């Protein structure tokens, strides 16, 4: 079963948010992969590129990315 249009919209919003936060922090996909790997995640620059391009990724990836960027939280209006 595929994603609904609404699910795709939310995925795109989450992807745009993470891309913006990575840019704001000056963290590239390679560095993000390195940071996530230090926390037990198995990511590569290529896997991150694909996830953010598709806008489909697990909540664990989203939350781990927030953690390695040392973000305190997300306001829904920022998505």
mmCIF file of N, CA and C in Angstrom:
data_model
loop_
_atom_site.group_PDB
_atom_site.id
_atom_site.type_symbol
_atom_site.label_atom_id
_atom_site.label_comp_id
_atom_site.label_asym_id
_atom_site.label_seq_id
_atom_site.Cartn_x
_atom_site.Cartn_y
_atom_site.Cartn_z
ATOM 1 N N UNK A 1 0.843 -1.184 0.000
ATOM 2 C CA UNK A 1 0.000 0.000 0.000
ATOM 3 C C UNK A 1 0.887 1.246 0.000
ATOM 4 N N UNK A 2 0.588 2.193 -0.876
ATOM 5 C CA UNK A 2 1.365 3.412 -0.988
ATOM 6 C C UNK A 2 0.934 4.460 0.023
ATOM 7 N N UNK A 3 1.661 5.528 0.032
ATOM 8 C CA UNK A 3 1.350 6.629 0.926
ATOM 9 C C UNK A 3 0.197 7.457 0.376
ATOM 10 N N UNK A 4 -0.599 8.006 1.272
ATOM 11 C CA UNK A 4 -1.653 8.920 0.850
ATOM 12 C C UNK A 4 -1.016 10.261 0.487
ATOM 13 N N UNK A 5 -1.752 11.102 -0.179
ATOM 14 C CA UNK A 5 -1.242 12.431 -0.536
ATOM 15 C C UNK A 5 -0.888 13.228 0.715
ATOM 16 N N UNK A 6 -1.702 13.099 1.735
ATOM 17 C CA UNK A 6 -1.451 13.828 2.992
ATOM 18 C C UNK A 6 -0.157 13.342 3.646
ATOM 19 N N UNK A 7 0.074 12.021 3.616
ATOM 20 C CA UNK A 7 1.315 11.477 4.175
ATOM 21 C C UNK A 7 2.528 11.979 3.382
ATOM 22 N N UNK A 8 2.380 12.052 2.075
ATOM 23 C CA UNK A 8 3.466 12.572 1.238
ATOM 24 C C UNK A 8 3.753 14.034 1.565
ATOM 25 N N UNK A 9 2.693 14.820 1.809
ATOM 26 C CA UNK A 9 2.868 16.230 2.174
ATOM 27 C C UNK A 9 3.648 16.363 3.475
ATOM 28 N N UNK A 10 3.274 15.568 4.481
ATOM 29 C CA UNK A 10 3.969 15.624 5.760
ATOM 30 C C UNK A 10 5.418 15.169 5.618
ATOM 31 N N UNK A 11 5.652 14.153 4.823
ATOM 32 C CA UNK A 11 7.019 13.697 4.588
ATOM 33 C C UNK A 11 7.861 14.767 3.930
ATOM 34 N N UNK A 12 7.276 15.459 2.963
ATOM 35 C CA UNK A 12 7.996 16.543 2.287
ATOM 36 C C UNK A 12 8.299 17.678 3.255
ATOM 37 N N UNK A 13 7.351 18.001 4.118
ATOM 38 C CA UNK A 13 7.574 19.052 5.118
ATOM 39 C C UNK A 13 8.707 18.677 6.064
ATOM 40 N N UNK A 14 8.692 17.434 6.544
ATOM 41 C CA UNK A 14 9.739 16.979 7.459
ATOM 42 C C UNK A 14 11.099 16.993 6.775
ATOM 43 N N UNK A 15 11.143 16.583 5.523
ATOM 44 C CA UNK A 15 12.383 16.575 4.765
ATOM 45 C C UNK A 15 12.927 17.990 4.581
ATOM 46 N N UNK A 16 12.064 18.913 4.189
ATOM 47 C CA UNK A 16 12.490 20.319 4.027
ATOM 48 C C UNK A 16 13.003 20.885 5.345
ATOM 49 N N UNK A 17 12.318 20.555 6.432
ATOM 50 C CA UNK A 17 12.728 21.036 7.750
ATOM 51 C C UNK A 17 14.133 20.540 8.087
ATOM 52 N N UNK A 18 14.372 19.223 7.919
ATOM 53 C CA UNK A 18 15.696 18.687 8.239
ATOM 54 C C UNK A 18 16.777 19.284 7.349
ATOM 55 N N UNK A 19 16.496 19.442 6.069
ATOM 56 C CA UNK A 19 17.472 20.045 5.163
ATOM 57 C C UNK A 19 17.821 21.461 5.609
ATOM 58 N N UNK A 20 16.816 22.232 5.997
ATOM 59 C CA UNK A 20 17.050 23.607 6.449
ATOM 60 C C UNK A 20 17.868 23.624 7.737
ATOM 61 N N UNK A 21 17.561 22.729 8.662
ATOM 62 C CA UNK A 21 18.293 22.691 9.929
ATOM 63 C C UNK A 21 19.732 22.239 9.727
ATOM 64 N N UNK A 22 19.942 21.302 8.821
ATOM 65 C CA UNK A 22 21.307 20.877 8.509
ATOM 66 C C UNK A 22 22.099 22.036 7.917
ATOM 67 N N UNK A 23 21.483 22.762 7.013
ATOM 68 C CA UNK A 23 22.157 23.913 6.399
ATOM 69 C C UNK A 23 22.462 24.980 7.444
ATOM 70 N N UNK A 24 21.479 25.249 8.303
ATOM 71 C CA UNK A 24 21.666 26.254 9.360
ATOM 72 C C UNK A 24 22.822 25.862 10.287
ATOM 73 N N UNK A 25 22.963 24.557 10.553
ATOM 74 C CA UNK A 25 24.020 24.068 11.436
ATOM 75 C C UNK A 25 25.352 23.879 10.713
ATOM 76 N N UNK A 26 25.344 24.016 9.382
ATOM 77 C CA UNK A 26 26.569 23.819 8.615
ATOM 78 C C UNK A 26 27.013 22.362 8.588
ATOM 79 N N UNK A 27 26.033 21.457 8.629
ATOM 80 C CA UNK A 27 26.319 20.017 8.650
ATOM 81 C C UNK A 27 25.884 19.405 7.326
ATOM 82 N N UNK A 28 26.817 18.759 6.646
ATOM 83 C CA UNK A 28 26.513 18.073 5.395
ATOM 84 C C UNK A 28 26.060 16.651 5.664
ATOM 85 N N UNK A 29 25.640 15.973 4.613
ATOM 86 C CA UNK A 29 25.129 14.610 4.762
ATOM 87 C C UNK A 29 26.208 13.644 5.244
ATOM 88 N N UNK A 30 27.450 13.826 4.809
ATOM 89 C CA UNK A 30 28.546 12.959 5.259
ATOM 90 C C UNK A 30 28.763 13.129 6.755
ATOM 91 N N UNK A 31 28.810 14.355 7.212
ATOM 92 C CA UNK A 31 29.003 14.602 8.641
ATOM 93 C C UNK A 31 27.813 14.093 9.448
ATOM 94 N N UNK A 32 26.605 14.264 8.916
ATOM 95 C CA UNK A 32 25.426 13.739 9.602
ATOM 96 C C UNK A 32 25.529 12.228 9.731
ATOM 97 N N UNK A 33 25.941 11.548 8.674
ATOM 98 C CA UNK A 33 26.105 10.099 8.722
ATOM 99 C C UNK A 33 27.121 9.714 9.802
ATOM 100 N N UNK A 34 28.235 10.427 9.862
ATOM 101 C CA UNK A 34 29.254 10.143 10.872
ATOM 102 C C UNK A 34 28.692 10.316 12.282
ATOM 103 N N UNK A 35 27.955 11.396 12.496
ATOM 104 C CA UNK A 35 27.376 11.646 13.823
ATOM 105 C C UNK A 35 26.343 10.580 14.187
ATOM 106 N N UNK A 36 25.501 10.222 13.228
ATOM 107 C CA UNK A 36 24.485 9.201 13.503
ATOM 108 C C UNK A 36 25.136 7.847 13.776
ATOM 109 N N UNK A 37 26.188 7.520 13.046
ATOM 110 C CA UNK A 37 26.887 6.250 13.251
ATOM 111 C C UNK A 37 27.485 6.175 14.650
ATOM 112 N N UNK A 38 27.964 7.300 15.174
ATOM 113 C CA UNK A 38 28.516 7.324 16.536
ATOM 114 C C UNK A 38 27.442 7.022 17.573
ATOM 115 N N UNK A 39 26.185 7.207 17.201
ATOM 116 C CA UNK A 39 25.061 6.947 18.104
ATOM 117 C C UNK A 39 24.363 5.626 17.774
ATOM 118 N N UNK A 40 25.059 4.771 17.026
ATOM 119 C CA UNK A 40 24.538 3.437 16.765
ATOM 120 C C UNK A 40 23.627 3.293 15.560
ATOM 121 N N UNK A 41 23.413 4.363 14.826
ATOM 122 C CA UNK A 41 22.617 4.292 13.601
ATOM 123 C C UNK A 41 23.553 3.858 12.473
ATOM 124 N N UNK A 42 23.043 3.138 11.509
ATOM 125 C CA UNK A 42 23.849 2.729 10.362
ATOM 126 C C UNK A 42 23.396 3.518 9.141
ATOM 127 N N UNK A 43 24.047 4.640 8.918
ATOM 128 C CA UNK A 43 23.695 5.530 7.811
ATOM 129 C C UNK A 43 24.934 5.854 6.997
ATOM 130 N N UNK A 44 24.701 6.155 5.734
ATOM 131 C CA UNK A 44 25.756 6.626 4.848
ATOM 132 C C UNK A 44 25.280 7.934 4.232
ATOM 133 N N UNK A 45 26.187 8.632 3.620
ATOM 134 C CA UNK A 45 25.823 9.858 2.912
ATOM 135 C C UNK A 45 24.760 9.550 1.857
ATOM 136 N N UNK A 46 24.926 8.437 1.163
ATOM 137 C CA UNK A 46 23.989 8.035 0.110
ATOM 138 C C UNK A 46 22.611 7.704 0.681
ATOM 139 N N UNK A 47 22.564 6.993 1.801
ATOM 140 C CA UNK A 47 21.267 6.637 2.378
ATOM 141 C C UNK A 47 20.519 7.876 2.857
ATOM 142 N N UNK A 48 21.257 8.827 3.406
ATOM 143 C CA UNK A 48 20.629 10.072 3.876
ATOM 144 C C UNK A 48 20.126 10.881 2.689
ATOM 145 N N UNK A 49 20.919 10.955 1.640
ATOM 146 C CA UNK A 49 20.499 11.671 0.433
ATOM 147 C C UNK A 49 19.180 11.112 -0.085
ATOM 148 N N UNK A 50 19.075 9.790 -0.148
ATOM 149 C CA UNK A 50 17.855 9.154 -0.633
ATOM 150 C C UNK A 50 16.661 9.419 0.259
ATOM 151 N N UNK A 51 16.853 9.289 1.558
ATOM 152 C CA UNK A 51 15.746 9.511 2.500
ATOM 153 C C UNK A 51 15.209 10.934 2.394
ATOM 154 N N UNK A 52 16.103 11.892 2.370
ATOM 155 C CA UNK A 52 15.652 13.283 2.326
ATOM 156 C C UNK A 52 15.089 13.660 0.965
ATOM 157 N N UNK A 53 15.568 13.033 -0.094
ATOM 158 C CA UNK A 53 15.017 13.293 -1.428
ATOM 159 C C UNK A 53 13.605 12.719 -1.557
ATOM 160 N N UNK A 54 13.402 11.521 -1.024
ATOM 161 C CA UNK A 54 12.081 10.878 -1.086
ATOM 162 C C UNK A 54 11.099 11.477 -0.090
ATOM 163 N N UNK A 55 11.630 11.962 1.031
ATOM 164 C CA UNK A 55 10.756 12.453 2.097
ATOM 165 C C UNK A 55 10.130 11.310 2.877
ATOM 166 N N UNK A 56 10.746 10.135 2.810
ATOM 167 C CA UNK A 56 10.259 8.989 3.580
ATOM 168 C C UNK A 56 11.381 8.468 4.459
ATOM 169 N N UNK A 57 11.159 8.532 5.746
ATOM 170 C CA UNK A 57 12.129 8.015 6.697
ATOM 171 C C UNK A 57 11.412 7.758 8.014
ATOM 172 N N UNK A 58 12.029 6.896 8.801
ATOM 173 C CA UNK A 58 11.448 6.514 10.084
ATOM 174 C C UNK A 58 11.516 7.679 11.074
ATOM 175 N N UNK A 59 10.609 7.643 12.002
ATOM 176 C CA UNK A 59 10.622 8.630 13.081
ATOM 177 C C UNK A 59 11.951 8.569 13.829
ATOM 178 N N UNK A 60 12.513 7.384 13.969
ATOM 179 C CA UNK A 60 13.799 7.241 14.667
ATOM 180 C C UNK A 60 14.896 8.035 13.957
ATOM 181 N N UNK A 61 14.890 8.051 12.631
ATOM 182 C CA UNK A 61 15.873 8.849 11.879
ATOM 183 C C UNK A 61 15.652 10.330 12.134
ATOM 184 N N UNK A 62 14.401 10.759 12.101
ATOM 185 C CA UNK A 62 14.068 12.167 12.343
ATOM 186 C C UNK A 62 14.543 12.592 13.730
ATOM 187 N N UNK A 63 14.193 11.806 14.739
ATOM 188 C CA UNK A 63 14.545 12.153 16.119
ATOM 189 C C UNK A 63 16.052 12.080 16.352
ATOM 190 N N UNK A 64 16.714 11.070 15.783
ATOM 191 C CA UNK A 64 18.164 10.962 15.938
ATOM 192 C C UNK A 64 18.866 12.148 15.292
ATOM 193 N N UNK A 65 18.358 12.592 14.156
ATOM 194 C CA UNK A 65 18.945 13.759 13.494
ATOM 195 C C UNK A 65 18.787 15.001 14.369
ATOM 196 N N UNK A 66 17.613 15.176 14.954
ATOM 197 C CA UNK A 66 17.420 16.299 15.877
ATOM 198 C C UNK A 66 18.401 16.213 17.038
ATOM 199 N N UNK A 67 18.607 14.998 17.555
ATOM 200 C CA UNK A 67 19.505 14.812 18.694
ATOM 201 C C UNK A 67 20.946 15.152 18.342
ATOM 202 N N UNK A 68 21.444 14.669 17.188
ATOM 203 C CA UNK A 68 22.845 14.939 16.844
ATOM 204 C C UNK A 68 23.058 16.394 16.446
ATOM 205 N N UNK A 69 21.979 17.073 16.064
ATOM 206 C CA UNK A 69 22.079 18.511 15.807
ATOM 207 C C UNK A 69 21.899 19.316 17.090
ATOM 208 N N UNK A 70 21.658 18.587 18.197
ATOM 209 C CA UNK A 70 21.478 19.174 19.525
ATOM 210 C C UNK A 70 20.329 20.161 19.560
ATOM 211 N N UNK A 71 19.237 19.786 18.894
ATOM 212 C CA UNK A 71 18.040 20.616 18.892
ATOM 213 C C UNK A 71 17.166 20.232 20.070
ATOM 214 N N UNK A 72 16.542 21.210 20.661
ATOM 215 C CA UNK A 72 15.680 20.961 21.820
ATOM 216 C C UNK A 72 14.300 20.460 21.428
ATOM 217 N N UNK A 73 13.861 20.777 20.249
ATOM 218 C CA UNK A 73 12.531 20.353 19.830
ATOM 219 C C UNK A 73 12.155 20.972 18.508
ATOM 220 N N UNK A 74 10.920 20.691 18.125
ATOM 221 C CA UNK A 74 10.393 21.176 16.854
ATOM 222 C C UNK A 74 9.039 21.781 17.113
ATOM 223 N N UNK A 75 8.811 22.959 16.575
ATOM 224 C CA UNK A 75 7.478 23.563 16.636
ATOM 225 C C UNK A 75 6.756 23.198 15.344
ATOM 226 N N UNK A 76 5.546 22.714 15.461
ATOM 227 C CA UNK A 76 4.814 22.277 14.268
ATOM 228 C C UNK A 76 4.673 23.381 13.241
ATOM 229 N N UNK A 77 4.570 24.608 13.674
ATOM 230 C CA UNK A 77 4.465 25.695 12.711
ATOM 231 C C UNK A 77 5.759 25.916 11.920
ATOM 232 N N UNK A 78 6.856 25.310 12.387
ATOM 233 C CA UNK A 78 8.118 25.395 11.641
ATOM 234 C C UNK A 78 8.211 24.361 10.533
ATOM 235 N N UNK A 79 7.287 23.419 10.531
ATOM 236 C CA UNK A 79 7.321 22.379 9.493
ATOM 237 C C UNK A 79 6.634 22.837 8.243
#
